[in-house]
Amino acid sequence: MAESGAQQAHPSASTAIKARSRARIAVAGASGFIGSALCPRLAEIHDVVALTRSPARSRLPDSHGGVHWRHCDLFRLDDVRRALAGVDYAVYLVHSLAPSSRLTQASPRDMDLVLADNFAQAAAANGVRQIVFVSGVMPRSFRFSPLLWSRREVEMVLAAQGVPVTALRASLVVGPGGTGPGLLVDLVRRLPAFLLPPSSRSLTRPIALQDLVRAILLSLGQPQRYQGAFDIGGAEWLSYEAMLRQTAEVLGVRRAFVHVPVMPTRLASLVARVVSGAPGMMVGAVVESLPQDTCMQDNPLQQAIAPQARGFRAALADAVDPQTGRLRPSPRQSVQGQDLELMRRQSLVRSIQRVLLPPGQDAAWVAGNYFRWLGRCLWPLVRTRIGADGSIDVLLATPGLRLLRLRRASEHCTPRREVYRITGGLLARRQADGLPRFEFQTVLEQRYTLTAIHDYAPALPWYLYLPSQAFAHLRVMRWYQRRLARLAR
């Protein structure tokens, strides 16, 4: 749906973007499958800063020229502010389905909110003129999958700091390295027959990766013309059954399709996870978002890309390697092993929980309330001591040993954010990497506070930490969520 935008005809992507002066563009999530296709096109006419959380990818030279790779941890607000210094426009292609630490106690939805809020604040601080975000098409019914609702929340958070946002709401994006098309290809390759529930007839409008790139190029640099949300799709409407059948034709295999009256989403997700071998969190999010009719409304941006839009079959054929019958990998795949090994060596923890913010309160109130409540919650085993300087000691009640020490980083605190650095204690391991901290961050017009531990290095061995401290922390945060939910009523 186009919430705003001119109605007149538009030039092609290459003509439109060449007509604008050379700008400095930041691409967050540049090593993903969309970013890998976008950055070389952007670099032909703009200065591109490619932001990636992958240290291994940031060290590799750019094979196309004109793309400056920079390692950026979007969980650190200061990192993002430095990365966006001098940037005119930004493209946001980030999601949190892939692991970012050795242990993550957080839902992708909550991590997405932290990342988007940091990015929006940094963009506003640096005077970025536009953020282009690839979102998801909203379903026709009132039933939203967690993945699609997360995309909608990110749209709202990115726009909350005043930077004009262009949200390109796309359905299945078909290209090398894509999670959705990769799942389709793996399922058709490995399963001889498919049980199709009625939802498999739901219609959507898949879009080729190159058409999505054209839409980004068209809208980038034109925040007044393309501010708001725009549904975009490819050349045709297809059901999920039709996409499975066309995938089988592209792979040159015969498959049986049997219609059944019902199939639980969890069962479909389990089958897809076992067959594809992909991470469960990623597969589950994709499967949950599939069986819904999408409702796409015409708009100037869709009209601009429609004449040259490619069909699903042609886009998939280009994305599949004819020798192996598999989807061509994303360039990021070559460094994923190095990133996972680095995460294993660093052995850091990330834990994020969303709590309702009682009316009239702010992040400082939540932080103070939490630490005082913690001492009462864990009494008589643990108590907390709050110093006059804002420092927090978490102590073993008897004999008073300091388990954790936290220092308030006042230079980073605002009414919307409280930051405490984890500086010591028996349960904290000294480390060369990372910046261990506990943050309280309010989002979505102060409706929620995200309580987040970042880059924490536990002193306990992992086989002890997981069933003890990690389990206890998660239970405590669940109790605190319920406490604030009662106060917020």
CSV table of C-alpha atoms in Angstrom, one decimal, residues 32-441:
chain,number,residue,atom,x,y,z
A,32,GLY,CA,23.2,-10.8,2.9
A,33,PHE,CA,21.8,-12.0,-0.3
A,34,ILE,CA,20.0,-8.7,-1.1
A,35,GLY,CA,22.9,-6.5,-0.1
A,36,SER,CA,25.3,-8.6,-2.1
A,37,ALA,CA,23.3,-7.9,-5.2
A,38,LEU,CA,22.6,-4.2,-4.4
A,39,CYS,CA,26.1,-2.9,-3.4
A,40,PRO,CA,27.8,-3.4,-6.8
A,41,ARG,CA,24.9,-1.6,-8.6
A,42,LEU,CA,25.0,1.2,-6.1
A,43,ALA,CA,28.8,1.5,-6.4
A,44,GLU,CA,28.5,2.3,-10.1
A,45,ILE,CA,27.1,5.7,-9.3
A,46,HIS,CA,27.5,6.3,-5.5
A,47,ASP,CA,30.1,6.0,-2.7
A,48,VAL,CA,28.9,2.9,-0.8
A,49,VAL,CA,29.7,2.0,2.8
A,50,ALA,CA,28.8,-1.6,3.3
A,51,LEU,CA,28.1,-2.4,7.0
A,52,THR,CA,28.4,-6.0,8.1
A,53,ARG,CA,28.6,-7.7,11.5
A,54,SER,CA,30.9,-10.3,10.0
A,55,PRO,CA,34.6,-9.5,10.9
A,56,ALA,CA,35.7,-12.0,8.3
A,57,ARG,CA,33.7,-10.3,5.5
A,58,SER,CA,34.8,-6.8,6.5
A,59,ARG,CA,38.5,-7.9,6.0
A,60,LEU,CA,38.0,-9.2,2.5
A,61,PRO,CA,38.8,-6.9,-0.4
A,62,ASP,CA,35.8,-5.7,-2.5
A,63,SER,CA,35.8,-7.7,-5.7
A,64,HIS,CA,33.7,-5.1,-7.6
A,65,GLY,CA,35.5,-1.9,-6.6
A,66,GLY,CA,33.8,1.2,-5.1
A,67,VAL,CA,32.4,-0.6,-2.0
A,68,HIS,CA,34.0,0.2,1.3
A,69,TRP,CA,33.4,-2.6,3.8
A,70,ARG,CA,33.2,-1.8,7.5
A,71,HIS,CA,32.6,-4.0,10.5
A,72,CYS,CA,29.8,-2.6,12.5
A,73,ASP,CA,28.0,-4.1,15.5
A,74,LEU,CA,24.5,-2.7,15.3
A,75,PHE,CA,23.9,-3.7,18.9
A,76,ARG,CA,26.3,-0.9,19.9
A,77,LEU,CA,24.8,2.5,19.4
A,78,ASP,CA,28.2,4.2,19.3
A,79,ASP,CA,29.4,1.9,16.5
A,80,VAL,CA,26.4,2.7,14.4
A,81,ARG,CA,26.8,6.5,14.9
A,82,ARG,CA,30.4,6.3,13.7
A,83,ALA,CA,29.4,4.1,10.8
A,84,LEU,CA,26.8,6.6,9.6
A,85,ALA,CA,28.9,9.7,9.9
A,86,GLY,CA,28.8,11.6,6.6
A,87,VAL,CA,26.1,9.3,5.1
A,88,ASP,CA,23.4,10.9,2.9
A,89,TYR,CA,21.1,7.9,2.5
A,90,ALA,CA,20.8,4.5,4.1
A,91,VAL,CA,19.5,1.1,3.1
A,92,TYR,CA,18.4,-1.2,6.0
A,93,LEU,CA,18.5,-5.0,5.2
A,94,VAL,CA,19.0,-6.4,8.6
A,95,HIS,CA,17.2,-9.3,10.3
A,96,SER,CA,18.1,-11.3,13.4
A,97,LEU,CA,17.3,-14.9,12.3
A,98,ALA,CA,21.0,-15.9,12.2
A,99,PRO,CA,23.0,-16.3,15.5
A,100,SER,CA,25.0,-13.3,16.8
A,101,SER,CA,26.6,-14.9,19.9
A,102,ARG,CA,27.4,-18.3,21.3
A,103,LEU,CA,24.3,-18.1,23.4
A,104,THR,CA,21.3,-16.0,22.5
A,105,GLN,CA,18.3,-15.8,24.9
A,106,ALA,CA,16.1,-13.5,22.8
A,107,SER,CA,13.4,-13.7,20.2
A,108,PRO,CA,14.3,-12.4,16.7
A,109,ARG,CA,11.5,-9.9,17.1
A,110,ASP,CA,13.1,-8.3,20.2
A,111,MET,CA,16.6,-8.3,18.7
A,112,ASP,CA,15.1,-6.6,15.5
A,113,LEU,CA,13.7,-3.8,17.7
A,114,VAL,CA,17.1,-3.2,19.4
A,115,LEU,CA,18.9,-3.0,16.1
A,116,ALA,CA,16.3,-0.8,14.3
A,117,ASP,CA,16.1,1.6,17.2
A,118,ASN,CA,19.9,2.0,17.3
A,119,PHE,CA,20.0,2.5,13.6
A,120,ALA,CA,17.2,5.1,13.6
A,121,GLN,CA,18.9,7.0,16.5
A,122,ALA,CA,22.2,7.0,14.7
A,123,ALA,CA,20.7,8.1,11.4
A,124,ALA,CA,18.9,11.0,13.0
A,125,ALA,CA,22.0,12.1,14.9
A,126,ASN,CA,24.0,12.1,11.6
A,127,GLY,CA,21.3,13.9,9.5
A,128,VAL,CA,20.7,10.9,7.2
A,129,ARG,CA,18.0,12.0,4.7
A,130,GLN,CA,16.3,8.7,4.0
A,131,ILE,CA,16.2,5.1,5.1
A,132,VAL,CA,15.0,2.5,2.6
A,133,PHE,CA,13.9,-0.7,4.3
A,134,VAL,CA,12.9,-4.0,2.8
A,135,SER,CA,9.8,-5.2,4.7
A,136,GLY,CA,7.2,-7.8,4.2
A,137,VAL,CA,3.8,-7.7,2.5
A,138,MET,CA,1.1,-7.6,5.2
A,139,PRO,CA,-1.6,-10.3,5.0
A,140,ARG,CA,-5.3,-9.7,4.1
A,141,SER,CA,-6.5,-11.4,7.3
A,142,PHE,CA,-6.0,-10.3,10.9
A,143,ARG,CA,-3.6,-13.2,11.5
A,144,PHE,CA,0.0,-11.9,11.3
A,145,SER,CA,2.9,-14.3,11.5
A,146,PRO,CA,5.6,-13.3,14.0
A,147,LEU,CA,8.0,-12.6,11.1
A,148,LEU,CA,5.6,-10.2,9.3
A,149,TRP,CA,4.6,-8.5,12.5
A,150,SER,CA,8.3,-8.0,13.4
A,151,ARG,CA,8.8,-6.3,10.0
A,152,ARG,CA,5.9,-3.9,10.7
A,153,GLU,CA,7.4,-3.1,14.1
A,154,VAL,CA,10.7,-2.3,12.5
A,155,GLU,CA,9.1,0.0,10.1
A,156,MET,CA,7.6,2.0,13.0
A,157,VAL,CA,10.8,2.1,15.0
A,158,LEU,CA,12.9,3.2,12.0
A,159,ALA,CA,10.5,6.1,11.4
A,160,ALA,CA,10.2,7.1,15.1
A,161,GLN,CA,13.2,9.4,15.1
A,162,GLY,CA,12.0,11.6,12.2
A,163,VAL,CA,14.1,10.3,9.3
A,164,PRO,CA,11.9,9.7,6.3
A,165,VAL,CA,11.5,5.9,5.7
A,166,THR,CA,10.6,4.1,2.5
A,167,ALA,CA,9.3,0.6,3.3
A,168,LEU,CA,9.4,-1.7,0.4
A,169,ARG,CA,7.0,-4.5,1.3
A,170,ALA,CA,7.9,-7.5,-0.7
A,171,SER,CA,6.8,-11.1,-0.6
A,172,LEU,CA,9.1,-14.0,-1.4
A,173,VAL,CA,12.4,-12.7,-2.9
A,174,VAL,CA,13.8,-15.1,-5.5
A,175,GLY,CA,17.6,-15.0,-5.9
A,176,PRO,CA,20.9,-16.7,-5.0
A,177,GLY,CA,21.3,-17.3,-1.2
A,178,GLY,CA,17.7,-16.5,-0.3
A,179,THR,CA,16.2,-18.4,2.6
A,180,GLY,CA,12.7,-18.7,1.2
A,181,PRO,CA,13.7,-20.0,-2.3
A,182,GLY,CA,16.4,-22.1,-0.8
A,183,LEU,CA,13.8,-23.8,1.4
A,184,LEU,CA,11.6,-24.5,-1.6
A,185,VAL,CA,14.5,-26.0,-3.6
A,186,ASP,CA,15.6,-28.2,-0.8
A,187,LEU,CA,12.1,-29.5,-0.1
A,188,VAL,CA,11.4,-30.3,-3.8
A,189,ARG,CA,14.9,-31.9,-4.2
A,190,ARG,CA,14.5,-34.2,-1.2
A,191,LEU,CA,10.8,-35.0,-0.8
A,192,PRO,CA,9.0,-37.3,-3.3
A,193,ALA,CA,5.6,-36.2,-2.3
A,194,PHE,CA,3.9,-33.2,-0.7
A,195,LEU,CA,0.8,-33.0,1.5
A,196,LEU,CA,-0.8,-29.7,0.7
A,197,PRO,CA,-3.3,-28.1,3.2
A,198,PRO,CA,-5.9,-25.6,1.9
A,199,SER,CA,-3.6,-22.7,2.7
A,200,SER,CA,-1.2,-23.9,-0.1
A,201,ARG,CA,-3.7,-22.2,-2.5
A,202,SER,CA,-3.1,-18.8,-0.9
A,203,LEU,CA,-1.8,-16.3,-3.4
A,204,THR,CA,1.3,-14.2,-3.2
A,205,ARG,CA,3.4,-12.2,-5.7
A,206,PRO,CA,7.1,-13.4,-5.5
A,207,ILE,CA,9.6,-10.9,-6.8
A,208,ALA,CA,13.0,-11.5,-8.5
A,209,LEU,CA,16.0,-10.2,-6.6
A,210,GLN,CA,17.0,-8.0,-9.5
A,211,ASP,CA,13.5,-6.4,-9.6
A,212,LEU,CA,13.8,-5.7,-5.9
A,213,VAL,CA,17.2,-4.0,-6.5
A,214,ARG,CA,15.6,-1.9,-9.2
A,215,ALA,CA,12.9,-0.8,-6.7
A,216,ILE,CA,15.5,0.2,-4.2
A,217,LEU,CA,17.5,2.2,-6.7
A,218,LEU,CA,14.4,4.0,-7.9
A,219,SER,CA,13.3,5.0,-4.4
A,220,LEU,CA,16.7,5.8,-3.0
A,221,GLY,CA,17.4,9.5,-2.8
A,222,GLN,CA,13.8,10.6,-3.2
A,223,PRO,CA,12.4,10.7,0.3
A,224,GLN,CA,9.5,13.1,-0.5
A,225,ARG,CA,8.3,11.1,-3.5
A,226,TYR,CA,8.6,7.7,-1.9
A,227,GLN,CA,7.9,8.2,1.8
A,228,GLY,CA,5.8,5.6,3.4
A,229,ALA,CA,5.0,1.9,2.6
A,230,PHE,CA,4.9,0.5,-0.9
A,231,ASP,CA,3.9,-3.0,-1.8
A,232,ILE,CA,6.1,-4.4,-4.6
A,233,GLY,CA,5.9,-7.8,-6.4
A,234,GLY,CA,7.0,-9.6,-9.6
A,235,ALA,CA,5.2,-10.4,-12.8
A,236,GLU,CA,2.6,-12.8,-11.6
A,237,TRP,CA,0.3,-13.9,-8.7
A,238,LEU,CA,1.1,-17.5,-7.7
A,239,SER,CA,-0.1,-19.9,-5.0
A,240,TYR,CA,2.4,-21.8,-2.9
A,241,GLU,CA,1.3,-25.0,-4.7
A,242,ALA,CA,2.1,-23.4,-8.0
A,243,MET,CA,5.6,-22.4,-6.8
A,244,LEU,CA,6.3,-25.9,-5.6
A,245,ARG,CA,5.2,-27.3,-9.0
A,246,GLN,CA,7.3,-24.8,-10.9
A,247,THR,CA,10.3,-25.5,-8.7
A,248,ALA,CA,10.0,-29.2,-9.6
A,249,GLU,CA,9.9,-28.2,-13.3
A,250,VAL,CA,13.0,-26.1,-13.0
A,251,LEU,CA,14.9,-28.9,-11.2
A,252,GLY,CA,13.6,-31.5,-13.8
A,253,VAL,CA,12.0,-33.8,-11.2
A,254,ARG,CA,8.5,-35.3,-10.8
A,255,ARG,CA,6.8,-34.9,-7.5
A,256,ALA,CA,3.4,-36.0,-6.2
A,257,PHE,CA,1.0,-33.4,-4.6
A,258,VAL,CA,-1.8,-34.6,-2.4
A,259,HIS,CA,-4.4,-32.2,-0.9
A,260,VAL,CA,-5.2,-32.7,2.8
A,261,PRO,CA,-7.9,-30.9,4.8
A,262,VAL,CA,-5.5,-29.6,7.5
A,263,MET,CA,-1.8,-29.6,8.4
A,264,PRO,CA,-0.5,-28.0,11.6
A,265,THR,CA,2.1,-25.2,11.0
A,266,ARG,CA,4.4,-26.7,13.6
A,267,LEU,CA,4.4,-30.1,11.8
A,268,ALA,CA,5.2,-28.3,8.4
A,269,SER,CA,8.0,-26.4,10.1
A,270,LEU,CA,9.5,-29.6,11.6
A,271,VAL,CA,9.4,-31.4,8.3
A,272,ALA,CA,11.0,-28.4,6.5
A,273,ARG,CA,13.7,-28.1,9.2
A,274,VAL,CA,14.6,-31.8,9.0
A,275,VAL,CA,14.6,-31.9,5.3
A,276,SER,CA,16.5,-28.6,4.7
A,277,GLY,CA,18.9,-28.8,7.6
A,278,ALA,CA,18.6,-25.0,8.1
A,279,PRO,CA,18.4,-23.5,11.6
A,280,GLY,CA,15.1,-24.1,13.3
A,281,MET,CA,14.5,-20.5,14.2
A,282,MET,CA,15.0,-19.4,10.6
A,283,VAL,CA,12.9,-22.2,9.0
A,284,GLY,CA,10.1,-21.7,11.5
A,285,ALA,CA,9.8,-18.0,10.8
A,286,VAL,CA,9.7,-18.6,7.1
A,287,VAL,CA,7.1,-21.4,7.2
A,288,GLU,CA,4.8,-19.5,9.6
A,289,SER,CA,4.7,-16.5,7.2
A,290,LEU,CA,3.8,-18.5,4.1
A,291,PRO,CA,0.1,-19.7,4.3
A,292,GLN,CA,-1.6,-16.3,4.1
A,293,ASP,CA,-3.2,-14.5,1.3
A,294,THR,CA,-1.4,-11.2,0.7
A,295,CYS,CA,-3.2,-8.0,-0.2
A,296,MET,CA,-1.0,-5.8,-2.5
A,297,GLN,CA,-2.3,-2.5,-3.6
A,298,ASP,CA,-1.0,-0.7,-6.7
A,299,ASN,CA,1.3,2.3,-6.3
A,300,PRO,CA,3.7,4.4,-8.4
A,301,LEU,CA,6.8,2.3,-7.4
A,302,GLN,CA,5.1,-1.0,-8.5
A,303,GLN,CA,4.0,0.6,-11.7
A,304,ALA,CA,7.6,1.6,-12.4
A,305,ILE,CA,9.1,-1.9,-12.0
A,306,ALA,CA,6.2,-3.9,-13.5
A,307,PRO,CA,7.0,-3.6,-17.2
A,308,GLN,CA,10.3,-5.4,-16.9
A,309,ALA,CA,9.5,-7.6,-13.9
A,310,ARG,CA,10.5,-11.3,-14.2
A,311,GLY,CA,8.4,-14.3,-13.5
A,312,PHE,CA,9.0,-16.8,-10.7
A,313,ARG,CA,10.2,-19.6,-13.0
A,314,ALA,CA,12.8,-17.5,-14.8
A,315,ALA,CA,14.1,-15.9,-11.6
A,316,LEU,CA,14.4,-19.3,-9.9
A,317,ALA,CA,16.1,-20.9,-13.0
A,318,ASP,CA,18.8,-18.2,-12.8
A,319,ALA,CA,19.3,-18.7,-9.1
A,320,VAL,CA,19.7,-22.5,-9.3
A,321,ASP,CA,23.1,-24.0,-10.2
A,322,PRO,CA,22.4,-26.4,-13.1
A,323,GLN,CA,25.3,-28.7,-12.1
A,324,THR,CA,24.2,-29.3,-8.5
A,325,GLY,CA,20.5,-28.6,-8.6
A,326,ARG,CA,20.9,-26.4,-5.6
A,327,LEU,CA,20.3,-22.7,-5.1
A,328,ARG,CA,23.5,-20.7,-5.7
A,329,PRO,CA,24.9,-19.7,-2.4
A,330,SER,CA,25.1,-16.1,-1.0
A,331,PRO,CA,28.7,-14.7,-1.0
A,332,ARG,CA,28.4,-14.5,2.7
A,333,GLN,CA,28.4,-18.3,2.9
A,334,SER,CA,32.2,-18.5,2.3
A,335,VAL,CA,32.9,-16.7,5.6
A,336,GLN,CA,30.1,-18.1,7.8
A,337,GLY,CA,32.4,-20.8,9.2
A,338,GLN,CA,34.9,-18.2,10.3
A,339,ASP,CA,32.3,-16.1,12.0
A,340,LEU,CA,30.8,-19.1,13.9
A,341,GLU,CA,34.3,-20.1,15.0
A,342,LEU,CA,34.9,-16.6,16.3
A,343,MET,CA,31.6,-16.7,18.2
A,344,ARG,CA,32.6,-20.0,19.7
A,345,ARG,CA,36.0,-18.7,20.8
A,346,GLN,CA,34.6,-15.5,22.3
A,347,SER,CA,31.9,-17.4,24.2
A,348,LEU,CA,29.7,-14.3,24.7
A,349,VAL,CA,26.0,-14.2,25.8
A,350,ARG,CA,23.2,-12.0,24.5
A,351,SER,CA,19.9,-11.9,26.4
A,352,ILE,CA,17.0,-9.6,25.5
A,353,GLN,CA,13.5,-9.5,27.0
A,354,ARG,CA,10.6,-7.1,26.2
A,355,VAL,CA,8.7,-5.7,29.2
A,356,LEU,CA,5.7,-3.4,29.2
A,357,LEU,CA,6.5,0.1,30.4
A,358,PRO,CA,4.0,1.4,33.0
A,359,PRO,CA,2.5,4.7,31.9
A,360,GLY,CA,4.6,7.8,32.8
A,361,GLN,CA,7.8,5.9,33.4
A,362,ASP,CA,11.1,5.8,31.5
A,363,ALA,CA,14.2,3.6,31.1
A,364,ALA,CA,15.8,5.0,34.3
A,365,TRP,CA,12.7,4.0,36.3
A,366,VAL,CA,12.8,0.5,34.9
A,367,ALA,CA,16.5,0.1,35.7
A,368,GLY,CA,16.1,1.2,39.3
A,369,ASN,CA,13.0,-0.8,39.8
A,370,TYR,CA,14.5,-3.9,38.3
A,371,PHE,CA,17.7,-3.9,40.5
A,372,ARG,CA,15.7,-3.2,43.7
A,373,TRP,CA,13.2,-5.9,42.8
A,374,LEU,CA,16.0,-8.4,42.0
A,375,GLY,CA,17.3,-8.3,45.6
A,376,ARG,CA,13.9,-9.1,46.9
A,377,CYS,CA,13.1,-11.7,44.3
A,378,LEU,CA,16.2,-13.8,45.0
A,379,TRP,CA,16.3,-13.2,48.8
A,380,PRO,CA,17.7,-14.9,50.9
A,381,LEU,CA,20.3,-16.2,48.4
A,382,VAL,CA,21.2,-13.0,46.6
A,383,ARG,CA,20.9,-9.3,47.5
A,384,THR,CA,21.6,-6.1,45.6
A,385,ARG,CA,23.5,-2.9,46.7
A,386,ILE,CA,23.0,0.4,44.9
A,387,GLY,CA,25.8,2.9,45.4
A,388,ALA,CA,25.5,6.7,45.5
A,389,ASP,CA,27.4,6.8,42.2
A,390,GLY,CA,24.8,4.6,40.5
A,391,SER,CA,26.9,1.4,40.7
A,392,ILE,CA,25.2,-1.9,41.3
A,393,ASP,CA,26.6,-4.8,43.2
A,394,VAL,CA,24.9,-8.2,43.1
A,395,LEU,CA,26.0,-10.1,46.2
A,396,LEU,CA,25.7,-13.6,47.5
A,397,ALA,CA,23.8,-12.8,50.7
A,398,THR,CA,26.1,-15.0,52.8
A,399,PRO,CA,29.0,-14.4,53.1
A,400,GLY,CA,28.6,-11.3,50.9
A,401,LEU,CA,30.7,-12.3,47.9
A,402,ARG,CA,30.3,-10.0,44.9
A,403,LEU,CA,28.8,-12.0,42.1
A,404,LEU,CA,28.5,-9.1,39.6
A,405,ARG,CA,29.5,-5.4,39.6
A,406,LEU,CA,27.8,-3.0,37.2
A,407,ARG,CA,28.7,0.7,36.7
A,408,ARG,CA,26.3,3.2,35.3
A,409,ALA,CA,27.7,4.7,32.0
A,410,SER,CA,26.1,8.1,32.5
A,411,GLU,CA,27.6,9.5,29.3
A,412,HIS,CA,25.5,7.0,27.3
A,413,CYS,CA,22.3,7.4,29.3
A,414,THR,CA,19.2,9.3,28.1
A,415,PRO,CA,15.5,9.2,29.2
A,416,ARG,CA,15.0,6.4,26.6
A,417,ARG,CA,18.2,4.4,27.5
A,418,GLU,CA,20.0,3.4,30.6
A,419,VAL,CA,23.4,1.7,30.2
A,420,TYR,CA,25.3,-0.3,32.9
A,421,ARG,CA,28.8,-1.7,32.1
A,422,ILE,CA,29.5,-5.1,33.7
A,423,THR,CA,32.9,-4.4,35.2
A,424,GLY,CA,33.6,-7.4,37.4
A,425,GLY,CA,32.4,-10.0,39.9
A,426,LEU,CA,33.0,-13.7,40.4
A,427,LEU,CA,30.5,-14.6,37.6
A,428,ALA,CA,32.0,-12.3,35.0
A,429,ARG,CA,35.1,-13.4,33.0
A,430,ARG,CA,37.7,-10.8,32.0
A,431,GLN,CA,37.8,-10.5,28.3
A,432,ALA,CA,39.7,-8.8,25.5
A,433,ASP,CA,36.7,-8.7,23.1
A,434,GLY,CA,33.3,-7.3,23.5
A,435,LEU,CA,31.8,-4.6,25.7
A,436,PRO,CA,29.7,-6.4,28.4
A,437,ARG,CA,26.8,-4.3,29.4
A,438,PHE,CA,23.2,-4.3,30.7
A,439,GLU,CA,20.9,-1.9,28.7
A,440,PHE,CA,17.4,-0.7,29.3
A,441,GLN,CA,16.0,0.7,26.0
